[in-house]
Coordinates of C-alpha atoms in Angstrom, one line a residue:
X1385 CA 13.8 -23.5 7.2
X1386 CA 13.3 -20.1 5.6
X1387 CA 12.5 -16.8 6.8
X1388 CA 10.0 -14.6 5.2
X1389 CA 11.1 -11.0 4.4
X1390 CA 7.9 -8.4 3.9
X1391 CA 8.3 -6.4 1.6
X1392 CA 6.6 -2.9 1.7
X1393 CA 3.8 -2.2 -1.0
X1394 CA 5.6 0.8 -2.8
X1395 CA 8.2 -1.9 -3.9
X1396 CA 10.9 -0.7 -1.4
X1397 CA 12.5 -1.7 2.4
X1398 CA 12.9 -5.7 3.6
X1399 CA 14.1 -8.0 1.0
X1400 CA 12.5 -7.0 -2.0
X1401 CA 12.4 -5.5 -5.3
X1402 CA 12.8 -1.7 -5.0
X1403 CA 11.7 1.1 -7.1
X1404 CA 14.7 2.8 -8.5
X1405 CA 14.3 3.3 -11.7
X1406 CA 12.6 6.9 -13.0
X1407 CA 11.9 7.6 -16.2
X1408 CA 15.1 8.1 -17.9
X1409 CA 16.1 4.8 -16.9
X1410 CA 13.1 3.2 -18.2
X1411 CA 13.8 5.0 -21.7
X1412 CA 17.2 3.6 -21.5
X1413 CA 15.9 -0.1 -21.3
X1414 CA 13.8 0.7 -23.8
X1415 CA 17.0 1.6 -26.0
X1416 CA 19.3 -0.9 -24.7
X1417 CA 17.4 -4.0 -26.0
X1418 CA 16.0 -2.1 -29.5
X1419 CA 19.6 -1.3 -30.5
X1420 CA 21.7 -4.1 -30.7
X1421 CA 24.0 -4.8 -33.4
X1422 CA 21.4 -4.9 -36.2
X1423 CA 21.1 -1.4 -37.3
X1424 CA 24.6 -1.6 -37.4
X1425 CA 25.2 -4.8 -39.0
X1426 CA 22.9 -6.0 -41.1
X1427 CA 19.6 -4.1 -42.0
X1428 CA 19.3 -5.4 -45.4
X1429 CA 16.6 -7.9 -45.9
X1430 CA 13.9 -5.3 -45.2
X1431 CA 15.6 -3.6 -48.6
X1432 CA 16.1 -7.2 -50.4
X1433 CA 12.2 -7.4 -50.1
X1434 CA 11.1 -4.0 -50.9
X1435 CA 12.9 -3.6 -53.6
X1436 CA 13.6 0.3 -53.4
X1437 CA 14.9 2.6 -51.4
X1438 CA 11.5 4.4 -51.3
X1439 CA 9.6 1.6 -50.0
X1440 CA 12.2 0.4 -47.7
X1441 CA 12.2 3.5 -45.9
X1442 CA 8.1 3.3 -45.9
X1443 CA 8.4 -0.3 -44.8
X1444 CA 11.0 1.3 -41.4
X1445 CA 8.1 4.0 -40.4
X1446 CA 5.6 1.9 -40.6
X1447 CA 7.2 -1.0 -39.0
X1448 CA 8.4 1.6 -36.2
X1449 CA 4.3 2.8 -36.2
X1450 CA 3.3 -0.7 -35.6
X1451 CA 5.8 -1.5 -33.3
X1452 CA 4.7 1.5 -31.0
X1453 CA 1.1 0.4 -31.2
X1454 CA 2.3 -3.0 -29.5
X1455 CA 4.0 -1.2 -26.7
X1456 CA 1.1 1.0 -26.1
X1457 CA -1.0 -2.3 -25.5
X1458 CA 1.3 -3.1 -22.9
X1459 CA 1.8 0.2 -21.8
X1460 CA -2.2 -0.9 -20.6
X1461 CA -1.3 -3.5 -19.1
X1462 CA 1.2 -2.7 -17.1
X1463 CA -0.7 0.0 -14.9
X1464 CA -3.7 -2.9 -14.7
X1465 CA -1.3 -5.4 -13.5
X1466 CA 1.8 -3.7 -12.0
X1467 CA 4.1 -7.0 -11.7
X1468 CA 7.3 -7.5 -13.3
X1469 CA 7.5 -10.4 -16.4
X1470 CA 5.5 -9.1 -18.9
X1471 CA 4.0 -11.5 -20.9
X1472 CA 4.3 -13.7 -17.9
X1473 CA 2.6 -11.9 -15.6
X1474 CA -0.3 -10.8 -17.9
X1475 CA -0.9 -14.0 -18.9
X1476 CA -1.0 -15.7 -15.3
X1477 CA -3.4 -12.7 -14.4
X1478 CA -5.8 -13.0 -17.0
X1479 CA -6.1 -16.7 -17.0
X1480 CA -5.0 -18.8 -13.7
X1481 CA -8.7 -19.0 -12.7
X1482 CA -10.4 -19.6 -15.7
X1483 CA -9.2 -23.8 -15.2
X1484 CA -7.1 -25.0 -12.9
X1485 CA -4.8 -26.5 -15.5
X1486 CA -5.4 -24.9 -18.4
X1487 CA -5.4 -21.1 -17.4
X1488 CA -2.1 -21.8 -16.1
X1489 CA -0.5 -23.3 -18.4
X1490 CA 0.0 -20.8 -21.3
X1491 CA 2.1 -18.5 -18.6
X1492 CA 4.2 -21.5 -17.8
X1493 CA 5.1 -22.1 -21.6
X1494 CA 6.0 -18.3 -21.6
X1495 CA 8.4 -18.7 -18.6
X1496 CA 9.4 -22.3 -19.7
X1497 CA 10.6 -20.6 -23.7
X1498 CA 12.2 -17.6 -22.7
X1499 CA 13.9 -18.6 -19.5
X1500 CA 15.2 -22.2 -20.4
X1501 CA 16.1 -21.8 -24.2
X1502 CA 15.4 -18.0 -25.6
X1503 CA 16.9 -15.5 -23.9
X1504 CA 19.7 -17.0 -22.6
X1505 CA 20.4 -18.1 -26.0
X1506 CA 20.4 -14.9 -27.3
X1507 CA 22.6 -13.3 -24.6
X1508 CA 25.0 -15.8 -25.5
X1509 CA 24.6 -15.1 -29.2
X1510 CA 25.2 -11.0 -28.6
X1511 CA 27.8 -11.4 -26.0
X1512 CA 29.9 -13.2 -28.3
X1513 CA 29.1 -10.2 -31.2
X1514 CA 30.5 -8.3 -28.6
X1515 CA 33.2 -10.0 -28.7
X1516 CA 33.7 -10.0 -32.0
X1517 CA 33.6 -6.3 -32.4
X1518 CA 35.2 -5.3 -29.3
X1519 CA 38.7 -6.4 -30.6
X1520 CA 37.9 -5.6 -34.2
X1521 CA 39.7 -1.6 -33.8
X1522 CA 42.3 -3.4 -32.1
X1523 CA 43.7 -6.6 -34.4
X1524 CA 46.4 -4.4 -35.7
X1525 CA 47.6 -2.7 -32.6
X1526 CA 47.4 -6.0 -30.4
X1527 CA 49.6 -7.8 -33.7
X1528 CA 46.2 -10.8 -34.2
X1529 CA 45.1 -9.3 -37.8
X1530 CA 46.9 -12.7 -39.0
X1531 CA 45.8 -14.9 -36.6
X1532 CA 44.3 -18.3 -37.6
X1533 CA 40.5 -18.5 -37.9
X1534 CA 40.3 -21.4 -35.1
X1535 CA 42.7 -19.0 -32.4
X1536 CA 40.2 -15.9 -33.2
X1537 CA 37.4 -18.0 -32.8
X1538 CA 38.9 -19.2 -29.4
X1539 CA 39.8 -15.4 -28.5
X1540 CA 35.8 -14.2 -29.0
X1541 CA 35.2 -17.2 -27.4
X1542 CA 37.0 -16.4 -24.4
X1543 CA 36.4 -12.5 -24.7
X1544 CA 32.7 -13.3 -24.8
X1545 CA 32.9 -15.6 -21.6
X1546 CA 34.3 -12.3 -19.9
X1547 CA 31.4 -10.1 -21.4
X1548 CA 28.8 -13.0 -20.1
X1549 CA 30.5 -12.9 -16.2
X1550 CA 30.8 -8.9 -16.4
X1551 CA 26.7 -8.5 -17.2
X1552 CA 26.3 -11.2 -14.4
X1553 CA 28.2 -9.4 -11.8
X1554 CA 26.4 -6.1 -12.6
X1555 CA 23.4 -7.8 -12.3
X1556 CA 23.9 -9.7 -9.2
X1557 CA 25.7 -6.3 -7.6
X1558 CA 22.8 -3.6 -7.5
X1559 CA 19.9 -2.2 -9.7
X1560 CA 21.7 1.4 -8.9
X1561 CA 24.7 -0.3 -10.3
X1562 CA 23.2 -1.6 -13.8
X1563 CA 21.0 1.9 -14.3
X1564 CA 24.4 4.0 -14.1
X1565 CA 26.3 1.6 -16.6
X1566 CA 23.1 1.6 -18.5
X1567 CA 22.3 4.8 -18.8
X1568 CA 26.1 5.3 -19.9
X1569 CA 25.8 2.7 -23.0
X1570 CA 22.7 3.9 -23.9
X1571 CA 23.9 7.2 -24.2
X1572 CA 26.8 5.8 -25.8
X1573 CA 24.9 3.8 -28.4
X1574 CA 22.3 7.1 -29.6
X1575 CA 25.8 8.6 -29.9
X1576 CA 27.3 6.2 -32.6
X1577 CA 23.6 6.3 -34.5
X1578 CA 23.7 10.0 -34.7
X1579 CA 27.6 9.8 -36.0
X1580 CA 26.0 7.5 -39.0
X1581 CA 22.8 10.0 -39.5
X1582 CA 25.0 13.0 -39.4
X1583 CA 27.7 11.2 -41.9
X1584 CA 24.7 10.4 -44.2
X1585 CA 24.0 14.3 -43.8
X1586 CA 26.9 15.5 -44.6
X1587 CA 26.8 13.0 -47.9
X1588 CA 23.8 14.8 -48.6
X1589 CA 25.2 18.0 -48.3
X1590 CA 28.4 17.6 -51.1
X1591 CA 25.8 16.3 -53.6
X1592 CA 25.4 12.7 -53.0
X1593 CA 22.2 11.4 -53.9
X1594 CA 22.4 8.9 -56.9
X1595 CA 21.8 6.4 -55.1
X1596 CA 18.6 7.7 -53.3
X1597 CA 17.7 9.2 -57.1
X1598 CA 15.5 5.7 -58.3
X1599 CA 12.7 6.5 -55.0
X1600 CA 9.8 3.8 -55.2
X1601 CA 11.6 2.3 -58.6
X1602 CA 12.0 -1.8 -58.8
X1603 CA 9.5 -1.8 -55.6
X1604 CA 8.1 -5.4 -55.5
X1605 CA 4.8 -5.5 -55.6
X1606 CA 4.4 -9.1 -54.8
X1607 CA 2.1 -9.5 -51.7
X1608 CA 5.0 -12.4 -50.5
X1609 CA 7.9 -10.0 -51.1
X1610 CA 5.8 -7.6 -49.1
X1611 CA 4.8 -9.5 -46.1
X1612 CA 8.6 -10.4 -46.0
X1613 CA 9.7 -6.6 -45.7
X1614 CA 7.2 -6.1 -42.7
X1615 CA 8.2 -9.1 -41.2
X1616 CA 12.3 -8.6 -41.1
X1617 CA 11.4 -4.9 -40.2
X1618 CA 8.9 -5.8 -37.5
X1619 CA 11.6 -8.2 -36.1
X1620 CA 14.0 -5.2 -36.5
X1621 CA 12.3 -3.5 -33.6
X1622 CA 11.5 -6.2 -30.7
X1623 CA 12.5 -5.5 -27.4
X1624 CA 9.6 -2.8 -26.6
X1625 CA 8.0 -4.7 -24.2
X1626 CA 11.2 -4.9 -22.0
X1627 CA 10.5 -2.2 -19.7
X1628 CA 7.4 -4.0 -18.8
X1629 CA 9.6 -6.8 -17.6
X1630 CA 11.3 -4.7 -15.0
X1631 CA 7.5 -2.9 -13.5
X1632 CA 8.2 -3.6 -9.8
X1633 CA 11.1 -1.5 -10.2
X1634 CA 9.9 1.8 -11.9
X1635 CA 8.9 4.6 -9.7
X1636 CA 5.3 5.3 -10.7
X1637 CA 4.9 2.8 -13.2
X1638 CA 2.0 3.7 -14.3
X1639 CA 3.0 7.4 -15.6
X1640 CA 6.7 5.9 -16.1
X1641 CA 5.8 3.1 -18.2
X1642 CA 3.3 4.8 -20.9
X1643 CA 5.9 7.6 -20.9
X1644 CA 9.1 5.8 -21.6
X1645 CA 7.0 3.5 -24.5
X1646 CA 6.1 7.1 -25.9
X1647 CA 9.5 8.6 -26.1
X1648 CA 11.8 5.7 -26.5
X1649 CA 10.2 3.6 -29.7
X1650 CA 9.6 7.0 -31.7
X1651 CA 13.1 7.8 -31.1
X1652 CA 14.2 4.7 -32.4
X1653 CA 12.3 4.9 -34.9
X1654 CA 13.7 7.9 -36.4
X1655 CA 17.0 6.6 -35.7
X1656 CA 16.4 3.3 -37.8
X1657 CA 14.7 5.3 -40.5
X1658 CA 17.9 8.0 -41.0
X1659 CA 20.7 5.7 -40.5
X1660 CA 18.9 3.5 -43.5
X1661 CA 19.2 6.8 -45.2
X1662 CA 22.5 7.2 -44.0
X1663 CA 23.7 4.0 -45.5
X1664 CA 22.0 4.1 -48.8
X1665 CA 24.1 7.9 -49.8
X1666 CA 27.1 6.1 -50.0
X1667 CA 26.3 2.0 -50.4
X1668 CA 23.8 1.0 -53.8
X1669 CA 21.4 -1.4 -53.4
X1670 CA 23.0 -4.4 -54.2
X1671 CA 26.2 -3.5 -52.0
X1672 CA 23.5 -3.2 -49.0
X1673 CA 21.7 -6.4 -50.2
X1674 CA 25.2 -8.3 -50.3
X1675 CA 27.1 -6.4 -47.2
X1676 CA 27.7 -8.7 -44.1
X1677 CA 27.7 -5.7 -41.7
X1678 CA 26.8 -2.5 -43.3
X1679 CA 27.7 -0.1 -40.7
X1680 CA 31.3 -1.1 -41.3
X1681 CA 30.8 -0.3 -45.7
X1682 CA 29.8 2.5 -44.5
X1683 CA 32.4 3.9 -42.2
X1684 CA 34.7 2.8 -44.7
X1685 CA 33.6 4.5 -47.3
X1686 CA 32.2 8.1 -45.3
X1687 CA 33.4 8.3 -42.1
X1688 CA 37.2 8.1 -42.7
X1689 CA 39.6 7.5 -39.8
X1690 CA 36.3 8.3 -37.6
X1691 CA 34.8 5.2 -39.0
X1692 CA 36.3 3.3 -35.9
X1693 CA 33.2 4.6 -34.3
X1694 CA 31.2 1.7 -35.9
X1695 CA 32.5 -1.2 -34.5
X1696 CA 32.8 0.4 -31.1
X1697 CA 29.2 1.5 -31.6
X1698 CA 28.2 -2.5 -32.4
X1699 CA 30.2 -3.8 -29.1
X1700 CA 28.4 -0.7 -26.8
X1701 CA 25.4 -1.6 -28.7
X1702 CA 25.5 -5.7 -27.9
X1703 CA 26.7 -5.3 -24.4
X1704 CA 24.3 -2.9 -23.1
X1705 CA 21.9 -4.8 -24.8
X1706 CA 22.8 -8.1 -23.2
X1707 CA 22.6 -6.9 -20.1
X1708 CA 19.5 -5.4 -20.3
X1709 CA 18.3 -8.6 -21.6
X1710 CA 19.4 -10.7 -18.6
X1711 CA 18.0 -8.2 -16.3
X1712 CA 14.9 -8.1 -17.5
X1713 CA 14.7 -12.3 -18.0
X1714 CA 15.5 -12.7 -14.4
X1715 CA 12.8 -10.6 -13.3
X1716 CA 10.5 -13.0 -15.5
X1717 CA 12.2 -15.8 -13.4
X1718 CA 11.4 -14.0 -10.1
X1719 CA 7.6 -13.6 -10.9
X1720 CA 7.2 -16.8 -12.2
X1721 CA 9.2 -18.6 -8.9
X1722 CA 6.6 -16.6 -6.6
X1723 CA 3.6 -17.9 -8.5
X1724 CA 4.9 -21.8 -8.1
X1725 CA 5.6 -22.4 -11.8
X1726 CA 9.5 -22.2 -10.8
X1727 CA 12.1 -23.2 -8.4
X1728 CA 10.9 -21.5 -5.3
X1729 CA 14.6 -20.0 -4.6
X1730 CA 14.8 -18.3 -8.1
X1731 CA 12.1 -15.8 -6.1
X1732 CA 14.3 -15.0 -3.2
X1733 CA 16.1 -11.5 -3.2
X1734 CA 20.0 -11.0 -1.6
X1735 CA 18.9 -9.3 1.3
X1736 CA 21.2 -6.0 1.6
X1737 CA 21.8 -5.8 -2.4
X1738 CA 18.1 -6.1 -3.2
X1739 CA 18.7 -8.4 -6.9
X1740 CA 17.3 -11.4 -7.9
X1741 CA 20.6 -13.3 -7.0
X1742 CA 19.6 -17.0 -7.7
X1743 CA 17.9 -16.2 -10.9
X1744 CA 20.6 -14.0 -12.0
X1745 CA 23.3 -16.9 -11.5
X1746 CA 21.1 -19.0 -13.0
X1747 CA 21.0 -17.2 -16.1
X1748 CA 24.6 -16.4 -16.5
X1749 CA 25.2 -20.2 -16.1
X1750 CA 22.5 -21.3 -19.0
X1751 CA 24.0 -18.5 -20.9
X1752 CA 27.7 -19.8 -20.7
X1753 CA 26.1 -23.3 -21.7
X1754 CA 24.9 -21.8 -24.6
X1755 CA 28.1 -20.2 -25.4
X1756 CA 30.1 -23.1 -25.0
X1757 CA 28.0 -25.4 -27.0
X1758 CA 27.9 -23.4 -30.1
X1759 CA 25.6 -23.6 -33.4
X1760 CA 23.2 -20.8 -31.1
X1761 CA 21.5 -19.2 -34.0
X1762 CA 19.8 -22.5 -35.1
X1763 CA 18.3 -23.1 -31.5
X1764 CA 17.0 -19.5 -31.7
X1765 CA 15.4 -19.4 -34.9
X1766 CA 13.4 -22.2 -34.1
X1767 CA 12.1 -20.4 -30.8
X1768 CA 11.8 -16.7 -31.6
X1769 CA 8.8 -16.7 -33.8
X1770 CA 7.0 -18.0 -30.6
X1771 CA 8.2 -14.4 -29.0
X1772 CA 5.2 -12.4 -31.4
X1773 CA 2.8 -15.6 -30.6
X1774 CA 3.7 -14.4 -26.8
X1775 CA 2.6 -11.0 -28.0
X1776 CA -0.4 -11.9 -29.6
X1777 CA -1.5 -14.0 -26.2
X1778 CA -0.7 -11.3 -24.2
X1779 CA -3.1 -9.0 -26.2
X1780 CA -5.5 -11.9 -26.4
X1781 CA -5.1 -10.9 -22.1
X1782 CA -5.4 -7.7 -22.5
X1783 CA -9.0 -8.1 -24.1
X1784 CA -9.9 -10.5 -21.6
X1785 CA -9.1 -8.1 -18.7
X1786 CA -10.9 -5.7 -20.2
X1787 CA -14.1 -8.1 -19.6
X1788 CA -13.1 -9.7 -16.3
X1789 CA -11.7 -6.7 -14.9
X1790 CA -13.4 -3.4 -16.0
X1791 CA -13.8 -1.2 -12.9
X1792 CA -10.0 -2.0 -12.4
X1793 CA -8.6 2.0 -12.8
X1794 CA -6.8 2.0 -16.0
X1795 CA -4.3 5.5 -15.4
X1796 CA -3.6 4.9 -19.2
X1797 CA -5.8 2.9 -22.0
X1798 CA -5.2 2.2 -25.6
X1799 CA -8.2 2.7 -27.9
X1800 CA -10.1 -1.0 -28.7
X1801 CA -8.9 -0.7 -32.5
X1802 CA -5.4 -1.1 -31.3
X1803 CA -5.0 -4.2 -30.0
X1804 CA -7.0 -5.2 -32.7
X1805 CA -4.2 -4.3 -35.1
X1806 CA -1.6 -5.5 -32.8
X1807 CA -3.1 -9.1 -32.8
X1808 CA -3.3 -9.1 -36.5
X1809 CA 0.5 -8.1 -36.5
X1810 CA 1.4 -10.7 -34.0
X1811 CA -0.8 -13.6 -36.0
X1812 CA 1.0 -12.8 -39.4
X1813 CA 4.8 -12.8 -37.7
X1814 CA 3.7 -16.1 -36.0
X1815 CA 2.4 -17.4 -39.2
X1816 CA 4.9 -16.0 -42.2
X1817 CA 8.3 -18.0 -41.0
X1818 CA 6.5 -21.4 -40.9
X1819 CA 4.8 -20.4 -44.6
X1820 CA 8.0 -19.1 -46.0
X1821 CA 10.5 -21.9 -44.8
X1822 CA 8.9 -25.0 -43.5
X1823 CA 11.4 -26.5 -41.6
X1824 CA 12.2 -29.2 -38.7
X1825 CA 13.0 -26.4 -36.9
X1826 CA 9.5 -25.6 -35.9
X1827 CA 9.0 -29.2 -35.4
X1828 CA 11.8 -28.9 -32.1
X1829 CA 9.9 -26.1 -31.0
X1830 CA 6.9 -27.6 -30.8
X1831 CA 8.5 -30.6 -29.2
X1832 CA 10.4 -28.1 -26.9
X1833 CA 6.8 -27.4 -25.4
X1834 CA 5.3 -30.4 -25.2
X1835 CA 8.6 -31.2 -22.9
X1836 CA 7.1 -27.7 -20.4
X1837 CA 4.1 -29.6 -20.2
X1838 CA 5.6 -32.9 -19.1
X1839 CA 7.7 -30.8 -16.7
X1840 CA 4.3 -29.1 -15.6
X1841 CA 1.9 -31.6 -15.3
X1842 CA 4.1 -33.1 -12.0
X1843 CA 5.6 -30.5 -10.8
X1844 CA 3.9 -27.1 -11.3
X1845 CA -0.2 -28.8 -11.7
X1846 CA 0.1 -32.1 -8.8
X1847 CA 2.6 -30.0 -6.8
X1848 CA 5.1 -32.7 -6.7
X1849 CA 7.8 -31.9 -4.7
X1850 CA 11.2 -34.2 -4.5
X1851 CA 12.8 -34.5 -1.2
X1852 CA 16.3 -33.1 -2.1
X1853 CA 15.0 -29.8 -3.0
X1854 CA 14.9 -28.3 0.5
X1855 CA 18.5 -28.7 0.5
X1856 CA 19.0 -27.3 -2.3
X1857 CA 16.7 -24.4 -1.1
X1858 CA 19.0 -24.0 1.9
X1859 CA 22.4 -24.6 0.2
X1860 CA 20.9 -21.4 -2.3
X1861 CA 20.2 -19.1 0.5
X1862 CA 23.7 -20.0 2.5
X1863 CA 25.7 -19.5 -0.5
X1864 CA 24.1 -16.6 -2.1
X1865 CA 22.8 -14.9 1.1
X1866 CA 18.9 -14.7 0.0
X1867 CA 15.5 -14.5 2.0
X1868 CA 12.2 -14.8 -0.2
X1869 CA 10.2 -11.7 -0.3
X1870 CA 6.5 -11.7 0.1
X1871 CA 5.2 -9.6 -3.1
X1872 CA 2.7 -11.8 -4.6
X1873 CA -0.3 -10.2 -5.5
X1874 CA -3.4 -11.8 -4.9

């Protein structure tokens, strides 16, 4: 037997989701999952494919542009349907009615990709580059700078585990509790950017610009070499939708939301685009091309005994990044649990701490899977160039609500051309890995959802319910101390 907890319609009281995120916190969310260790470690394709230092810079504004114009899209959509999960959510909206196993369906593969396989991967991949950068200041003074490859790999291994149960515990503990911690990294992370932009300043300033001297020359002009630029910058920038994962929990979403999109991707933006400048006053072209992590070359070679700041930048940068990402996949998990298409008990909330409990277990136990199976990057790669075909579909709802739903108020609405130019975007990044490298890869993703449609056909579609999983329903709330909370919307 369960009990039903109300939960009041501003998102706060009883067992539900409460607003307490303003708008700083829903910049931060923004920055947590942009900045993870890439700036840091390895922006170079985007320069491998442009060919200059001109373009590449071009190829980082316009990539920031485009990625701004996606966010505004869903910037829309979140005032017209205020629900956390995103994609999820917009989907399932726009489509549930139009066939009663069809319109479901493509909000189920959403859930079934990013909750099962693709963000938990990726949460295990950056926890462990955590790891790896966490202990990298420390090798000499903890005496491991000689230790054999196999006990270092054990020792990130381990470290990483730690990371993986510190982000759960956050997450399980309180939404005031992961905003402070947060706020903190974010903070922390805009810090170690600006020491890189202001290092590449002060290179500037003493004269050295011989490397920036060539501009737009050996810019490829092939249309391939071009697309492939856009494509490694455009992946460069994901994670704008995540504060539209987390909706139910920001005060006055609807001014919130299109206000934190505004700040927060332009300020990346310039970020990305200075500490690229940054890097190329000191590093040449080919050093970038070739450099496994370039914020370190560069701290190295500008920064001096400050240059410590790098790697500590890359382990703030992964962890709050991580546990932004968890947070905002286990809100996907809570939406999609109310609407049927998941284990009822991921829905329910812990009824004084107001989290997700179930779902955010759940996650930290896929993730620690993930981690202790290994060879991560493989499974990813053949399931992240379905995150811009998510994109796309979302926009694809976004035109449809537009038709179904036009008295809805809209507080905030993108002009027409936009999605437009989103969709396009989201077609040629769903389109341009499978062209480039056609691989078995994308045959396992394929085969990856055709095994969410076997699962969904019984059990989400004919409502197929097995007998043990009322116990399991109780044994959940006993042991995590959960009630389900009425939010669904109609």
């Amino acid at each position: 037997m369960t009990v039903v907890v109300e939960r009041k319609a501003d998102g706060g009281g009883g067992g539900g989701l409460k607003r307490e995120m303003g708008l700083m916190s829903a910049i931060n969310v923004i920055i947590s999952v942009m900045i993870g260790s890439g700036i840091f470690v390895s922006p170079t394709a985007a320069l491998k494919y442009s060919g200059s230092v001109g373009f590449c810079l071009v190829v980082w504004t316009i990539c920031g542009g485009i990625s701004l114009l996606g966010a505004l899209c869903f910037a829309e959509l979140g005032t017209v349907v205020p629900r956390s999960g995103a994609e999820y959510a917009y989907l399932i909206e726009a489509f549930k009615k139009s066939h009663s196993f069809w319109g479901p369906l493509p909000s189920f593969i959403c859930a079934w990709v990013y909750v099962m396989i693709l963000r938990p991967a990726e949460i295990a991949v950056i926890i462990l580059t955590f790891a790896e950068y966490s202990i990298l200041p420390m090798r000499q003074l903890l005496g491991i700078e000689n230790l054999p490859a196999e006990d270092l790999h054990l020792l990130v291994k381990l470290i990483g585990i730690l990371g993986l149960g510190i982000i759960t515990y956050i997450n399980l503990s309180s939404v005031k509790l992961y905003v402070t911690i947060n706020n903190v990294f974010g903070f922390c992370k805009v810090f170690a950017c600006l020491v890189v932009i202001f290092g590449g300043i002060y290179q500037l300033a003493i004269g050295n610009t011989e490397n920036l001297a060539g501009g737009f020359e050996g810019t490829h002009t092939s249309p391939g070499y071009i697309a492939l630029a856009f494509y490694n910058g455009l992946w460069a920038y994901d994670g704008w939708s995540s504060v539209t994962t987390i909706t139910e929990e920001i005060k006055k979403p609807e001014v919130n939301i299109p206000r934190s999109i505004i700040i927060a991707v332009p300020v990346i933006t310039g970020l990305y685009v200075f500490m690229n400048l940054a890097y190329m006053t000191v590093l040449p072209i080919d050093d970038m091309i070739n450099s496994e992590a370039v914020g370190i070359d560069f701290g190295e070679r500008a920064l001096g005994w400050f240059s410590f700041i790098i790697p500590v930048g890359v382990a703030l940068a992964t962890f709050g990044c991580a546990l932004s990402i968890q947070f905002g996949v286990t809100r996907l998990c809570y939406v999609a649990s109310q609407e049927g298409q998941m284990l009822e008990p991921l829905s329910y909330i812990h009824v004084r701490r107001s989290t997700p409990a179930p779902a955010v277990a759940m996650q930290g136990v896929l993730a620690l899977a993930f981690i202790l199976v290994g060879n991560i990057e493989t499974l990813i790669e053949f399931a992240s160039f379905l995150i811009w075909f998510f994109y796309g579909s979302a926009v694809v709802a976004l035109l449809a609500l537009r038709r179904t739903q036009p008295t809805v108020h809209r507080p905030y609405k993108v002009p027409l051309i936009v999605p437009f130019i989103t969709l396009a975007v989201s077609v040629f990044l769903s389109v341009v890995p499978v062209v480039t490298d056609p691989s078995p890869k994308y045959l396992f993703a394929l085969g990856f959802i055709l095994s969410g449609v076997l699962v969904y056909t019984p059990f989400v579609y004919y409502k197929i319910r097995p007998k043990w999983i009322n116990k399991l329903t109780y044994v959940i709330q006993v042991l995590f101390e959960v009630a389900p909370a009425s939010s669904k919307l109609d």
